[in-house]
Amino acid sequence: ILKYDVEPGQNRQGVPWGLVVLAVAALTSSSLSALSLYHMLALQAEMEGLQAEVGRRREEQWGAGKLLQLHQKAEAGEVSVFLLVVQPCLQLMADNQRTTFQKCFGLDIHTGIPWQIGLKRGEALDMNDDTILAKEDGFYFIYSQVYYTDSRFAMGHILIRRKKNVVGDESQQVILFRCIQNMNNLMIMAETLICIGIVILEVGDEVELLIPRSLANLSLDSDSTFFGTFKLS
């Protein structure tokens, strides 16, 4: 039987206990360092979140305070407050896929123009049987343009208001505007006639454009002949 002595401070495999203790201490230190780093990063992220939240609340408080200040100044007449208002509008363009038609107004035969909707915004206006239909009471700005290609001496059109409600013996159909243009260019039989104005319309009223000719020659291009309105108030 072989027998040998183990020196104090040394295990039976020959590894010093001091080295074992040092390794355990290093491992423990690394674990603690990693844990500390994790906690530090978590704390940093939390601090950044708190700073962002504080900044957002400051902006909200500043905005609310600024709005209240502007409102108070506006009530005191110190500043003017402008609000963006989207005005209802309707633009009709001549429909070149259809043809002009004849329509009786009064005792005469007039020429009607086929229309199509080019632009519509809001619910105050709509198109009904080639006329503009008002769905809200108010003041309206009306405009029209017709491009005539006729050889007669004078051409023009009328804008008619057809009332929904009639009081007493007043007429249901009223001529709002009457536009006339001399066709004085004998070389080029083409003239553009523009007519604009402001009228009062009630719910259910219709505005129609007619040409006081039984047969009229005109352009049905959408950029040459159009008819529209927008609500002022």
PDB file of C-alpha atoms in Angstrom:
ATOM      1  CA  ILE A   1       0.000   0.000   0.000  1.00  0.00           C
ATOM      2  CA  LEU A   2       1.355   3.377  -1.163  1.00  0.00           C
ATOM      3  CA  LYS A   3       0.881   6.253   1.193  1.00  0.00           C
ATOM      4  CA  TYR A   4       1.632   9.970   0.858  1.00  0.00           C
ATOM      5  CA  ASP A   5       1.030  13.008   2.963  1.00  0.00           C
ATOM      6  CA  VAL A   6      -1.198  15.984   1.994  1.00  0.00           C
ATOM      7  CA  GLU A   7       0.219  19.312   2.925  1.00  0.00           C
ATOM      8  CA  PRO A   8      -1.994  21.713   4.875  1.00  0.00           C
ATOM      9  CA  GLY A   9      -4.006  24.086   2.579  1.00  0.00           C
ATOM     10  CA  GLN A  10      -3.928  21.590  -0.320  1.00  0.00           C
ATOM     11  CA  ASN A  11      -6.717  19.220  -1.401  1.00  0.00           C
ATOM     12  CA  ARG A  12      -6.121  15.615  -2.300  1.00  0.00           C
ATOM     13  CA  GLN A  13      -5.921  16.387  -6.045  1.00  0.00           C
ATOM     14  CA  GLY A  14      -3.145  18.827  -5.509  1.00  0.00           C
ATOM     15  CA  VAL A  15      -5.280  22.048  -6.061  1.00  0.00           C
ATOM     16  CA  PRO A  16      -4.574  24.710  -3.446  1.00  0.00           C
ATOM     17  CA  TRP A  17      -7.576  25.843  -1.406  1.00  0.00           C
ATOM     18  CA  GLY A  18      -6.569  29.446  -1.947  1.00  0.00           C
ATOM     19  CA  LEU A  19      -7.030  29.079  -5.706  1.00  0.00           C
ATOM     20  CA  VAL A  20     -10.466  27.551  -5.197  1.00  0.00           C
ATOM     21  CA  VAL A  21     -11.506  30.393  -2.938  1.00  0.00           C
ATOM     22  CA  LEU A  22     -10.174  32.932  -5.441  1.00  0.00           C
ATOM     23  CA  ALA A  23     -12.128  31.326  -8.297  1.00  0.00           C
ATOM     24  CA  VAL A  24     -15.331  31.307  -6.258  1.00  0.00           C
ATOM     25  CA  ALA A  25     -14.782  34.950  -5.331  1.00  0.00           C
ATOM     26  CA  ALA A  26     -14.191  35.921  -8.987  1.00  0.00           C
ATOM     27  CA  LEU A  27     -17.337  34.090 -10.106  1.00  0.00           C
ATOM     28  CA  THR A  28     -19.384  35.742  -7.380  1.00  0.00           C
ATOM     29  CA  SER A  29     -17.973  39.157  -8.282  1.00  0.00           C
ATOM     30  CA  SER A  30     -18.820  38.648 -11.977  1.00  0.00           C
ATOM     31  CA  SER A  31     -22.379  37.630 -11.111  1.00  0.00           C
ATOM     32  CA  LEU A  32     -22.806  40.641  -8.861  1.00  0.00           C
ATOM     33  CA  SER A  33     -21.366  42.926 -11.568  1.00  0.00           C
ATOM     34  CA  ALA A  34     -23.765  41.550 -14.184  1.00  0.00           C
ATOM     35  CA  LEU A  35     -26.692  41.914 -11.790  1.00  0.00           C
ATOM     36  CA  SER A  36     -25.666  45.484 -10.958  1.00  0.00           C
ATOM     37  CA  LEU A  37     -25.348  46.332 -14.663  1.00  0.00           C
ATOM     38  CA  TYR A  38     -28.837  44.946 -15.331  1.00  0.00           C
ATOM     39  CA  HIS A  39     -30.324  46.983 -12.498  1.00  0.00           C
ATOM     40  CA  MET A  40     -28.484  50.094 -13.702  1.00  0.00           C
ATOM     41  CA  LEU A  41     -29.786  49.715 -17.272  1.00  0.00           C
ATOM     42  CA  ALA A  42     -33.322  49.099 -16.021  1.00  0.00           C
ATOM     43  CA  LEU A  43     -33.090  52.178 -13.794  1.00  0.00           C
ATOM     44  CA  GLN A  44     -31.768  54.267 -16.699  1.00  0.00           C
ATOM     45  CA  ALA A  45     -34.649  53.151 -18.958  1.00  0.00           C
ATOM     46  CA  GLU A  46     -37.140  53.955 -16.212  1.00  0.00           C
ATOM     47  CA  MET A  47     -35.602  57.405 -15.727  1.00  0.00           C
ATOM     48  CA  GLU A  48     -35.803  58.120 -19.478  1.00  0.00           C
ATOM     49  CA  GLY A  49     -39.457  57.072 -19.485  1.00  0.00           C
ATOM     50  CA  LEU A  50     -40.206  59.338 -16.533  1.00  0.00           C
ATOM     51  CA  GLN A  51     -38.430  62.258 -18.208  1.00  0.00           C
ATOM     52  CA  ALA A  52     -40.433  61.741 -21.411  1.00  0.00           C
ATOM     53  CA  GLU A  53     -43.678  61.585 -19.426  1.00  0.00           C
ATOM     54  CA  VAL A  54     -42.801  64.782 -17.537  1.00  0.00           C
ATOM     55  CA  GLY A  55     -41.966  66.531 -20.817  1.00  0.00           C
ATOM     56  CA  ARG A  56     -45.238  65.431 -22.405  1.00  0.00           C
ATOM     57  CA  ARG A  57     -47.262  66.649 -19.429  1.00  0.00           C
ATOM     58  CA  ARG A  58     -45.447  69.968 -19.495  1.00  0.00           C
ATOM     59  CA  GLU A  59     -46.267  70.383 -23.186  1.00  0.00           C
ATOM     60  CA  GLU A  60     -49.908  69.523 -22.547  1.00  0.00           C
ATOM     61  CA  GLN A  61     -50.104  71.950 -19.643  1.00  0.00           C
ATOM     62  CA  TRP A  62     -48.360  74.632 -21.691  1.00  0.00           C
ATOM     63  CA  GLY A  63     -50.700  74.078 -24.637  1.00  0.00           C
ATOM     64  CA  ALA A  64     -53.811  74.149 -22.463  1.00  0.00           C
ATOM     65  CA  GLY A  65     -52.577  77.259 -20.674  1.00  0.00           C
ATOM     66  CA  LYS A  66     -51.725  78.946 -23.955  1.00  0.00           C
ATOM     67  CA  LEU A  67     -55.132  78.105 -25.408  1.00  0.00           C
ATOM     68  CA  LEU A  68     -56.862  79.443 -22.293  1.00  0.00           C
ATOM     69  CA  GLN A  69     -54.758  82.593 -22.479  1.00  0.00           C
ATOM     70  CA  LEU A  70     -55.665  83.135 -26.142  1.00  0.00           C
ATOM     71  CA  HIS A  71     -59.333  82.543 -25.364  1.00  0.00           C
ATOM     72  CA  GLN A  72     -59.252  85.078 -22.534  1.00  0.00           C
ATOM     73  CA  LYS A  73     -57.502  87.623 -24.749  1.00  0.00           C
ATOM     74  CA  ALA A  74     -60.010  87.031 -27.528  1.00  0.00           C
ATOM     75  CA  GLU A  75     -62.893  87.652 -25.120  1.00  0.00           C
ATOM     76  CA  ALA A  76     -61.166  90.839 -23.997  1.00  0.00           C
ATOM     77  CA  GLY A  77     -60.742  91.924 -27.616  1.00  0.00           C
ATOM     78  CA  GLU A  78     -56.945  91.918 -27.426  1.00  0.00           C
ATOM     79  CA  VAL A  79     -56.376  89.384 -30.196  1.00  0.00           C
ATOM     80  CA  SER A  80     -58.308  88.062 -33.169  1.00  0.00           C
ATOM     81  CA  VAL A  81     -58.869  84.327 -33.418  1.00  0.00           C
ATOM     82  CA  PHE A  82     -59.187  82.861 -36.909  1.00  0.00           C
ATOM     83  CA  LEU A  83     -60.834  79.485 -37.397  1.00  0.00           C
ATOM     84  CA  LEU A  84     -60.502  77.363 -40.519  1.00  0.00           C
ATOM     85  CA  VAL A  85     -63.995  76.896 -41.936  1.00  0.00           C
ATOM     86  CA  VAL A  86     -64.638  74.404 -44.716  1.00  0.00           C
ATOM     87  CA  GLN A  87     -67.337  75.872 -46.961  1.00  0.00           C
ATOM     88  CA  PRO A  88     -69.773  73.516 -48.690  1.00  0.00           C
ATOM     89  CA  CYS A  89     -69.516  73.773 -52.461  1.00  0.00           C
ATOM     90  CA  LEU A  90     -70.683  72.093 -55.647  1.00  0.00           C
ATOM     91  CA  GLN A  91     -69.175  72.400 -59.117  1.00  0.00           C
ATOM     92  CA  LEU A  92     -70.997  71.051 -62.171  1.00  0.00           C
ATOM     93  CA  MET A  93     -69.175  70.510 -65.444  1.00  0.00           C
ATOM     94  CA  ALA A  94     -70.679  70.073 -68.876  1.00  0.00           C
ATOM     95  CA  ASP A  95     -71.128  66.397 -69.735  1.00  0.00           C
ATOM     96  CA  ASN A  96     -69.842  65.817 -73.268  1.00  0.00           C
ATOM     97  CA  GLN A  97     -71.138  62.241 -73.191  1.00  0.00           C
ATOM     98  CA  ARG A  98     -74.656  63.650 -73.496  1.00  0.00           C
ATOM     99  CA  THR A  99     -76.273  66.275 -75.715  1.00  0.00           C
ATOM    100  CA  THR A 100     -78.072  69.523 -75.023  1.00  0.00           C
ATOM    101  CA  PHE A 101     -81.841  69.292 -74.601  1.00  0.00           C
ATOM    102  CA  GLN A 102     -84.872  71.546 -74.960  1.00  0.00           C
ATOM    103  CA  LYS A 103     -86.871  72.730 -71.976  1.00  0.00           C
ATOM    104  CA  CYS A 104     -89.854  75.027 -71.675  1.00  0.00           C
ATOM    105  CA  PHE A 105     -89.544  78.035 -69.399  1.00  0.00           C
ATOM    106  CA  GLY A 106     -92.363  80.544 -69.355  1.00  0.00           C
ATOM    107  CA  LEU A 107     -93.813  80.438 -72.849  1.00  0.00           C
ATOM    108  CA  ASP A 108     -90.551  79.858 -74.705  1.00  0.00           C
ATOM    109  CA  ILE A 109     -88.373  76.882 -75.531  1.00  0.00           C
ATOM    110  CA  HIS A 110     -84.906  77.081 -73.995  1.00  0.00           C
ATOM    111  CA  THR A 111     -81.752  75.002 -74.357  1.00  0.00           C
ATOM    112  CA  GLY A 112     -80.629  73.026 -71.332  1.00  0.00           C
ATOM    113  CA  ILE A 113     -77.073  71.874 -70.659  1.00  0.00           C
ATOM    114  CA  PRO A 114     -76.292  68.337 -69.435  1.00  0.00           C
ATOM    115  CA  TRP A 115     -74.196  68.470 -66.270  1.00  0.00           C
ATOM    116  CA  GLN A 116     -72.058  66.130 -64.230  1.00  0.00           C
ATOM    117  CA  ILE A 117     -70.595  66.630 -60.756  1.00  0.00           C
ATOM    118  CA  GLY A 118     -66.972  67.733 -60.870  1.00  0.00           C
ATOM    119  CA  LEU A 119     -66.515  68.648 -57.208  1.00  0.00           C
ATOM    120  CA  LYS A 120     -68.732  68.258 -54.165  1.00  0.00           C
ATOM    121  CA  ARG A 121     -67.854  69.154 -50.578  1.00  0.00           C
ATOM    122  CA  GLY A 122     -70.187  69.100 -47.613  1.00  0.00           C
ATOM    123  CA  GLU A 123     -73.867  68.204 -47.503  1.00  0.00           C
ATOM    124  CA  ALA A 124     -75.440  71.623 -48.162  1.00  0.00           C
ATOM    125  CA  LEU A 125     -75.554  71.211 -51.966  1.00  0.00           C
ATOM    126  CA  ASP A 126     -76.342  68.482 -54.458  1.00  0.00           C
ATOM    127  CA  MET A 127     -77.316  67.973 -58.106  1.00  0.00           C
ATOM    128  CA  ASN A 128     -80.872  67.061 -59.102  1.00  0.00           C
ATOM    129  CA  ASP A 129     -81.943  66.678 -62.753  1.00  0.00           C
ATOM    130  CA  ASP A 130     -79.224  69.014 -64.088  1.00  0.00           C
ATOM    131  CA  THR A 131     -79.973  71.646 -61.441  1.00  0.00           C
ATOM    132  CA  ILE A 132     -78.254  72.681 -58.207  1.00  0.00           C
ATOM    133  CA  LEU A 133     -80.280  71.700 -55.144  1.00  0.00           C
ATOM    134  CA  ALA A 134     -79.872  73.632 -51.882  1.00  0.00           C
ATOM    135  CA  LYS A 135     -80.210  71.475 -48.766  1.00  0.00           C
ATOM    136  CA  GLU A 136     -79.526  74.271 -46.268  1.00  0.00           C
ATOM    137  CA  ASP A 137     -80.727  77.854 -45.879  1.00  0.00           C
ATOM    138  CA  GLY A 138     -78.176  80.591 -46.397  1.00  0.00           C
ATOM    139  CA  PHE A 139     -76.293  82.947 -48.668  1.00  0.00           C
ATOM    140  CA  TYR A 140     -74.715  81.356 -51.728  1.00  0.00           C
ATOM    141  CA  PHE A 141     -72.148  82.572 -54.233  1.00  0.00           C
ATOM    142  CA  ILE A 142     -73.150  81.336 -57.703  1.00  0.00           C
ATOM    143  CA  TYR A 143     -70.951  81.353 -60.796  1.00  0.00           C
ATOM    144  CA  SER A 144     -71.357  80.110 -64.356  1.00  0.00           C
ATOM    145  CA  GLN A 145     -69.426  80.044 -67.614  1.00  0.00           C
ATOM    146  CA  VAL A 146     -70.666  78.974 -71.041  1.00  0.00           C
ATOM    147  CA  TYR A 147     -68.455  78.782 -74.110  1.00  0.00           C
ATOM    148  CA  TYR A 148     -70.650  79.639 -77.103  1.00  0.00           C
ATOM    149  CA  THR A 149     -69.808  78.612 -80.663  1.00  0.00           C
ATOM    150  CA  ASP A 150     -72.738  80.292 -82.369  1.00  0.00           C
ATOM    151  CA  SER A 151     -72.952  82.659 -85.336  1.00  0.00           C
ATOM    152  CA  ARG A 152     -75.972  84.622 -84.153  1.00  0.00           C
ATOM    153  CA  PHE A 153     -75.699  88.280 -83.175  1.00  0.00           C
ATOM    154  CA  ALA A 154     -76.150  87.797 -79.432  1.00  0.00           C
ATOM    155  CA  MET A 155     -76.008  84.828 -77.102  1.00  0.00           C
ATOM    156  CA  GLY A 156     -76.476  84.411 -73.387  1.00  0.00           C
ATOM    157  CA  HIS A 157     -78.038  82.432 -70.568  1.00  0.00           C
ATOM    158  CA  ILE A 158     -80.194  82.907 -67.503  1.00  0.00           C
ATOM    159  CA  LEU A 159     -79.953  81.546 -63.968  1.00  0.00           C
ATOM    160  CA  ILE A 160     -83.314  80.582 -62.516  1.00  0.00           C
ATOM    161  CA  ARG A 161     -84.288  79.983 -58.906  1.00  0.00           C
ATOM    162  CA  ARG A 162     -87.091  77.471 -58.496  1.00  0.00           C
ATOM    163  CA  LYS A 163     -88.545  77.930 -55.001  1.00  0.00           C
ATOM    164  CA  LYS A 164     -89.569  75.013 -52.853  1.00  0.00           C
ATOM    165  CA  ASN A 165     -91.945  77.108 -50.756  1.00  0.00           C
ATOM    166  CA  VAL A 166     -94.129  79.853 -52.223  1.00  0.00           C
ATOM    167  CA  VAL A 167     -95.883  82.476 -50.112  1.00  0.00           C
ATOM    168  CA  GLY A 168     -99.016  84.181 -51.394  1.00  0.00           C
ATOM    169  CA  ASP A 169     -99.102  85.008 -55.079  1.00  0.00           C
ATOM    170  CA  GLU A 170     -95.332  85.182 -55.597  1.00  0.00           C
ATOM    171  CA  SER A 171     -93.882  83.335 -58.561  1.00  0.00           C
ATOM    172  CA  GLN A 172     -92.314  79.952 -57.966  1.00  0.00           C
ATOM    173  CA  GLN A 173     -89.643  80.542 -60.623  1.00  0.00           C
ATOM    174  CA  VAL A 174     -87.514  83.683 -60.458  1.00  0.00           C
ATOM    175  CA  ILE A 175     -84.741  84.784 -62.827  1.00  0.00           C
ATOM    176  CA  LEU A 176     -81.709  85.543 -60.688  1.00  0.00           C
ATOM    177  CA  PHE A 177     -79.296  86.686 -63.407  1.00  0.00           C
ATOM    178  CA  ARG A 178     -79.571  87.349 -67.118  1.00  0.00           C
ATOM    179  CA  CYS A 179     -76.333  87.382 -69.107  1.00  0.00           C
ATOM    180  CA  ILE A 180     -75.991  88.478 -72.762  1.00  0.00           C
ATOM    181  CA  GLN A 181     -72.911  88.600 -74.978  1.00  0.00           C
ATOM    182  CA  ASN A 182     -72.526  90.111 -78.454  1.00  0.00           C
ATOM    183  CA  MET A 183     -71.059  87.655 -80.935  1.00  0.00           C
ATOM    184  CA  ASN A 184     -69.103  90.374 -82.747  1.00  0.00           C
ATOM    185  CA  ASN A 185     -66.199  88.292 -84.024  1.00  0.00           C
ATOM    186  CA  LEU A 186     -67.204  87.256 -87.536  1.00  0.00           C
ATOM    187  CA  MET A 187     -63.986  85.340 -88.149  1.00  0.00           C
ATOM    188  CA  ILE A 188     -64.183  83.129 -85.060  1.00  0.00           C
ATOM    189  CA  MET A 189     -67.704  82.439 -83.845  1.00  0.00           C
ATOM    190  CA  ALA A 190     -66.769  81.743 -80.239  1.00  0.00           C
ATOM    191  CA  GLU A 191     -67.321  83.737 -77.080  1.00  0.00           C
ATOM    192  CA  THR A 192     -67.136  82.894 -73.389  1.00  0.00           C
ATOM    193  CA  LEU A 193     -69.763  84.371 -71.088  1.00  0.00           C
ATOM    194  CA  ILE A 194     -69.245  84.431 -67.319  1.00  0.00           C
ATOM    195  CA  CYS A 195     -71.976  85.275 -64.823  1.00  0.00           C
ATOM    196  CA  ILE A 196     -71.585  85.472 -61.026  1.00  0.00           C
ATOM    197  CA  GLY A 197     -73.631  86.710 -58.083  1.00  0.00           C
ATOM    198  CA  ILE A 198     -74.772  86.194 -54.492  1.00  0.00           C
ATOM    199  CA  VAL A 199     -78.278  84.957 -53.691  1.00  0.00           C
ATOM    200  CA  ILE A 200     -80.345  83.698 -50.757  1.00  0.00           C
ATOM    201  CA  LEU A 201     -81.556  80.110 -51.034  1.00  0.00           C
ATOM    202  CA  GLU A 202     -83.820  78.060 -48.806  1.00  0.00           C
ATOM    203  CA  VAL A 203     -83.944  74.326 -48.241  1.00  0.00           C
ATOM    204  CA  GLY A 204     -85.342  72.622 -51.332  1.00  0.00           C
ATOM    205  CA  ASP A 205     -84.676  75.512 -53.737  1.00  0.00           C
ATOM    206  CA  GLU A 206     -83.130  74.688 -57.099  1.00  0.00           C
ATOM    207  CA  VAL A 207     -80.943  76.816 -59.363  1.00  0.00           C
ATOM    208  CA  GLU A 208     -80.954  76.071 -63.076  1.00  0.00           C
ATOM    209  CA  LEU A 209     -79.033  77.430 -66.059  1.00  0.00           C
ATOM    210  CA  LEU A 210     -80.928  77.757 -69.352  1.00  0.00           C
ATOM    211  CA  ILE A 211     -80.117  79.387 -72.683  1.00  0.00           C
ATOM    212  CA  PRO A 212     -83.047  81.396 -74.135  1.00  0.00           C
ATOM    213  CA  ARG A 213     -82.672  79.787 -77.561  1.00  0.00           C
ATOM    214  CA  SER A 214     -84.483  76.750 -78.889  1.00  0.00           C
ATOM    215  CA  LEU A 215     -81.180  75.583 -80.363  1.00  0.00           C
ATOM    216  CA  ALA A 216     -77.804  76.835 -79.165  1.00  0.00           C
ATOM    217  CA  ASN A 217     -74.310  75.850 -80.205  1.00  0.00           C
ATOM    218  CA  LEU A 218     -71.829  75.614 -77.358  1.00  0.00           C
ATOM    219  CA  SER A 219     -68.854  73.654 -76.103  1.00  0.00           C
ATOM    220  CA  LEU A 220     -69.512  70.790 -73.718  1.00  0.00           C
ATOM    221  CA  ASP A 221     -65.885  70.519 -72.624  1.00  0.00           C
ATOM    222  CA  SER A 222     -65.664  70.453 -68.836  1.00  0.00           C
ATOM    223  CA  ASP A 223     -63.032  73.206 -68.687  1.00  0.00           C
ATOM    224  CA  SER A 224     -65.030  75.519 -70.982  1.00  0.00           C
ATOM    225  CA  THR A 225     -68.596  75.250 -69.696  1.00  0.00           C
ATOM    226  CA  PHE A 226     -69.282  74.885 -65.975  1.00  0.00           C
ATOM    227  CA  PHE A 227     -71.725  75.963 -63.284  1.00  0.00           C
ATOM    228  CA  GLY A 228     -71.362  75.967 -59.510  1.00  0.00           C
ATOM    229  CA  THR A 229     -71.894  77.542 -56.122  1.00  0.00           C
ATOM    230  CA  PHE A 230     -70.554  77.566 -52.576  1.00  0.00           C
ATOM    231  CA  LYS A 231     -72.243  78.486 -49.328  1.00  0.00           C
ATOM    232  CA  LEU A 232     -71.148  81.726 -47.702  1.00  0.00           C
ATOM    233  CA  SER A 233     -73.127  81.509 -44.467  1.00  0.00           C
TER     234      SER A 233
END
